[in-house]
Amino acid sequence: DQQVKQNSPSLSVQEGRISILNCDYTNSMFDYFLWYKKYPAEGPTFLISISSIKDKNEDGRFTVFLNKSAKHLSLHIVPSQPGDSAVYFCAATRYTGTASKLTFGTGTRLQVTL
Amino acid sequence: DADVTQTPRNRITKTGKRIMLECSQTKGHDRMYWYRQDPGLGLRLIYYSFDVKDINKGEISDGYSVSRQAQAKFSLSLESAIPNQTALYFCATSDPRGGYSRNEQFFGPGTRLTVL
């Protein structure tokens, strides 16, 4: 049972345009969401996160939007740059005060073309 | 620079062999995790440890075991490797201090394991 889903395995965007990566989740207990970026031959690195008390979080060119009623989050990258080409994973967790297990999506490969 | 390291980075082994993957960290984090990544399946949690005396199974622990030798070291063993354990394996750490905003995990570079 895939509790976190990224339905687009790949996405191609021109440099300078907006990249929108989507993620859906099914577990209503999740209350904290993260995006990770992964380059080949490297481990995933944390990019941006959002808690369920917010609907938007912005960090430079990266913005994450959360729609709790739809159980959907999205990552916007504006403007997209060639260095953004990577695999992006969304992840979700339920904060219990002690636990920090993450449930990951299947990933979306973003290619930013010149 | 504080880091998460994994050894070996690549390993080819045969069916039935015992193999150990090692993870070390200099971040001073109490929590450590082992994941595997398979194409189309994302990262799946194998085992996790919240301190030296705490070991917990993740969603896909069958066929694996772990050892937390110290705060900084967390090893993953495949007792008798099989071909469907061919995957990319990642170790990660996290810091429980700082509460809600500190759920991020820090990953090592990964070990590519091939079981023939």
Coordinates of C-alpha atoms in Angstrom, one line a residue:
Chain A
D1 CA 0.0 0.0 0.0
Q2 CA 1.7 3.1 -1.3
Q3 CA 0.8 5.8 1.2
V4 CA 2.8 8.5 -0.6
K5 CA 2.5 8.7 -4.4
Q6 CA 4.3 10.6 -7.1
N7 CA 2.4 9.8 -10.2
S8 CA 4.7 11.4 -12.7
P9 CA 7.9 9.4 -13.0
S10 CA 9.5 12.1 -15.1
L11 CA 9.2 15.7 -16.1
S12 CA 11.0 17.8 -18.6
V13 CA 11.0 21.6 -18.4
Q14 CA 12.9 24.4 -20.2
E15 CA 15.4 26.5 -18.4
G16 CA 13.7 29.6 -16.9
R17 CA 10.3 28.1 -16.8
I18 CA 8.4 26.8 -13.8
S19 CA 8.7 23.2 -12.7
I20 CA 5.8 21.7 -10.7
L21 CA 6.2 18.4 -9.0
N22 CA 3.2 16.7 -7.4
C23 CA 2.7 14.3 -4.6
D24 CA -0.4 12.7 -3.1
Y25 CA -0.8 10.9 0.2
T26 CA -3.5 8.7 1.7
N27 CA -2.7 8.7 5.4
S28 CA -4.6 11.5 7.1
M29 CA -2.3 11.2 10.1
F30 CA 0.6 12.6 8.3
D31 CA 1.3 16.1 9.5
Y32 CA 4.7 17.0 8.2
F33 CA 6.0 16.8 4.6
L34 CA 9.4 17.1 3.1
W35 CA 11.0 17.2 -0.3
Y36 CA 14.4 15.7 -1.1
K37 CA 16.6 16.0 -4.1
K38 CA 18.8 13.2 -5.3
Y39 CA 21.7 13.4 -7.9
P40 CA 23.2 10.3 -9.4
A41 CA 25.7 8.5 -7.2
E42 CA 24.7 10.7 -4.2
G43 CA 22.3 10.3 -1.3
P44 CA 19.1 12.3 -1.1
T45 CA 19.5 15.8 0.3
F46 CA 16.8 17.7 2.1
L47 CA 15.3 20.6 0.1
I48 CA 12.2 22.0 1.8
S49 CA 9.5 21.0 4.2
I50 CA 6.0 22.1 5.4
S51 CA 3.9 21.3 8.4
S52 CA 0.2 20.7 8.2
I53 CA -0.5 24.0 10.0
K54 CA 0.6 25.8 6.9
D55 CA -0.4 25.8 3.3
K56 CA 2.7 27.3 1.8
N57 CA 6.4 27.4 2.6
E58 CA 8.9 29.3 0.4
D59 CA 12.7 29.1 0.3
G60 CA 14.3 31.0 -2.5
R61 CA 13.3 29.5 -5.9
F62 CA 11.5 26.6 -4.1
T63 CA 7.9 26.8 -2.8
V64 CA 5.9 23.9 -1.4
F65 CA 2.1 24.0 -1.3
L66 CA 0.0 21.8 0.8
N67 CA -3.7 21.1 0.2
K68 CA -4.8 19.0 3.2
S69 CA -8.4 18.5 2.1
A70 CA -7.1 17.0 -1.2
K71 CA -4.2 15.3 0.5
H72 CA -1.9 16.8 -2.1
L73 CA 1.3 18.7 -2.0
S74 CA 3.4 20.3 -4.8
L75 CA 6.8 21.6 -5.2
H76 CA 7.3 24.7 -7.5
I77 CA 10.7 25.6 -8.8
V78 CA 10.9 29.1 -10.3
P79 CA 12.9 29.7 -12.4
S80 CA 14.1 26.2 -13.3
Q81 CA 17.9 25.8 -13.8
P82 CA 19.9 23.0 -15.4
G83 CA 21.4 22.2 -12.0
D84 CA 17.9 21.4 -10.8
S85 CA 17.9 18.3 -12.9
A86 CA 17.7 15.4 -10.4
V87 CA 15.2 13.0 -8.9
Y88 CA 12.8 14.5 -6.4
F89 CA 11.2 12.5 -3.6
C90 CA 8.4 13.7 -1.4
A91 CA 8.2 12.2 2.1
A92 CA 5.7 12.4 4.9
T93 CA 5.7 11.7 8.6
R94 CA 3.5 11.9 11.6
Y95 CA 5.0 13.8 14.5
T96 CA 4.5 12.0 17.8
G97 CA 7.2 13.8 19.9
T98 CA 9.7 11.0 19.5
A99 CA 9.3 9.2 16.2
S100 CA 10.7 10.6 12.9
K101 CA 10.0 7.8 10.4
L102 CA 9.6 9.0 6.9
T103 CA 7.4 7.5 4.2
F104 CA 8.8 8.3 0.8
G105 CA 7.2 8.6 -2.6
T106 CA 8.5 6.8 -5.7
G107 CA 10.3 9.9 -7.0
T108 CA 10.0 12.2 -10.1
R109 CA 13.0 12.7 -12.4
L110 CA 13.2 16.3 -13.4
Q111 CA 15.2 17.3 -16.5
V112 CA 15.7 21.0 -17.1
T113 CA 16.7 21.6 -20.7
L114 CA 18.5 24.5 -22.2
Chain B
D1 CA 32.8 18.4 8.0
A2 CA 30.2 16.3 9.8
D3 CA 29.1 13.5 7.4
V4 CA 27.4 10.2 6.9
T5 CA 29.7 7.6 5.2
Q6 CA 28.9 4.2 3.8
T7 CA 31.2 1.3 3.0
P8 CA 31.5 -0.3 0.5
R9 CA 30.2 2.0 -2.2
N10 CA 29.7 -0.9 -4.6
R11 CA 29.5 -4.6 -4.0
I12 CA 28.9 -7.6 -6.2
T13 CA 28.2 -10.9 -4.4
K14 CA 26.7 -14.3 -5.1
T15 CA 23.5 -15.8 -3.9
G16 CA 23.8 -17.3 -0.5
K17 CA 26.7 -15.2 0.7
R18 CA 26.6 -13.2 3.9
I19 CA 27.3 -9.5 3.4
M20 CA 27.6 -6.5 5.7
L21 CA 27.1 -2.9 4.8
E22 CA 28.5 -0.3 7.2
C23 CA 27.5 3.2 8.0
S24 CA 29.3 5.7 10.1
Q25 CA 28.3 9.3 11.0
T26 CA 30.1 12.2 12.6
K27 CA 26.9 14.3 13.1
G28 CA 26.4 13.2 16.7
H29 CA 22.9 12.1 15.9
D30 CA 21.2 9.4 17.9
R31 CA 18.9 8.2 15.2
M32 CA 20.0 6.1 12.3
Y33 CA 18.1 4.3 9.5
W34 CA 18.7 1.9 6.6
Y35 CA 16.7 2.2 3.4
R36 CA 16.8 0.5 0.1
Q37 CA 15.9 2.2 -3.2
D38 CA 14.5 0.2 -6.1
P39 CA 13.4 1.7 -9.5
G40 CA 9.8 2.7 -9.3
L41 CA 9.5 2.0 -5.6
G42 CA 11.3 4.9 -4.0
L43 CA 13.0 4.5 -0.7
R44 CA 11.7 1.9 1.7
L45 CA 12.7 1.6 5.3
I46 CA 14.5 -1.6 6.4
Y47 CA 15.5 -1.0 10.0
Y48 CA 15.9 2.0 12.3
S49 CA 17.5 2.7 15.6
F50 CA 16.7 5.6 17.9
D51 CA 19.7 5.0 20.2
V52 CA 22.3 2.3 20.8
K53 CA 19.9 0.0 22.7
D54 CA 17.0 0.5 20.4
I55 CA 16.4 -1.4 17.2
N56 CA 13.2 -1.5 15.2
K57 CA 12.0 -3.2 12.1
G58 CA 10.9 -1.1 9.1
E59 CA 8.5 -2.1 6.4
I60 CA 10.8 -4.5 4.6
S61 CA 13.0 -6.1 7.3
D62 CA 12.8 -9.8 6.2
G63 CA 16.1 -11.1 5.1
Y64 CA 18.1 -8.4 6.8
S65 CA 19.5 -7.8 10.3
V66 CA 21.3 -4.8 11.9
S67 CA 23.7 -4.0 14.6
R68 CA 24.2 -0.7 16.3
Q69 CA 27.7 -0.9 17.6
A70 CA 27.9 2.6 18.8
Q71 CA 26.1 5.9 18.5
A72 CA 28.1 6.6 15.3
K73 CA 27.9 3.1 13.7
F74 CA 25.0 1.2 12.3
S75 CA 25.6 -2.0 10.2
L76 CA 23.2 -3.8 7.9
S77 CA 23.7 -7.5 7.2
L78 CA 22.2 -9.8 4.6
E79 CA 22.5 -13.2 6.1
S80 CA 22.1 -15.1 2.9
A81 CA 21.9 -12.8 -0.1
I82 CA 19.4 -13.4 -2.9
P83 CA 19.1 -11.7 -6.3
N84 CA 16.0 -9.6 -5.4
Q85 CA 18.1 -7.9 -2.7
T86 CA 20.0 -6.2 -5.6
A87 CA 19.3 -2.5 -4.9
L88 CA 20.8 0.8 -3.8
Y89 CA 21.1 1.0 0.0
F90 CA 21.2 4.2 2.0
C91 CA 22.0 4.9 5.5
A92 CA 20.5 8.1 7.1
T93 CA 20.6 9.9 10.5
S94 CA 18.4 12.4 12.2
D95 CA 18.5 14.5 15.3
P96 CA 15.4 14.3 17.6
R97 CA 16.3 17.5 19.4
G98 CA 14.6 20.6 18.2
G99 CA 11.2 19.0 18.0
Y100 CA 8.8 19.3 15.2
S101 CA 11.0 21.2 12.8
R102 CA 13.8 18.6 12.9
N103 CA 12.3 15.7 11.0
E104 CA 14.8 15.9 8.2
Q105 CA 17.1 13.0 7.7
F106 CA 20.7 13.2 6.4
F107 CA 21.7 10.5 4.0
G108 CA 24.9 8.8 3.1
P109 CA 26.1 8.4 -0.5
G110 CA 24.7 4.9 -0.8
T111 CA 25.9 1.4 -1.5
R112 CA 25.1 -0.3 -4.8
L113 CA 24.7 -4.0 -4.1
T114 CA 24.4 -6.6 -6.8
V115 CA 23.5 -10.2 -6.0
L116 CA 24.2 -12.6 -8.8

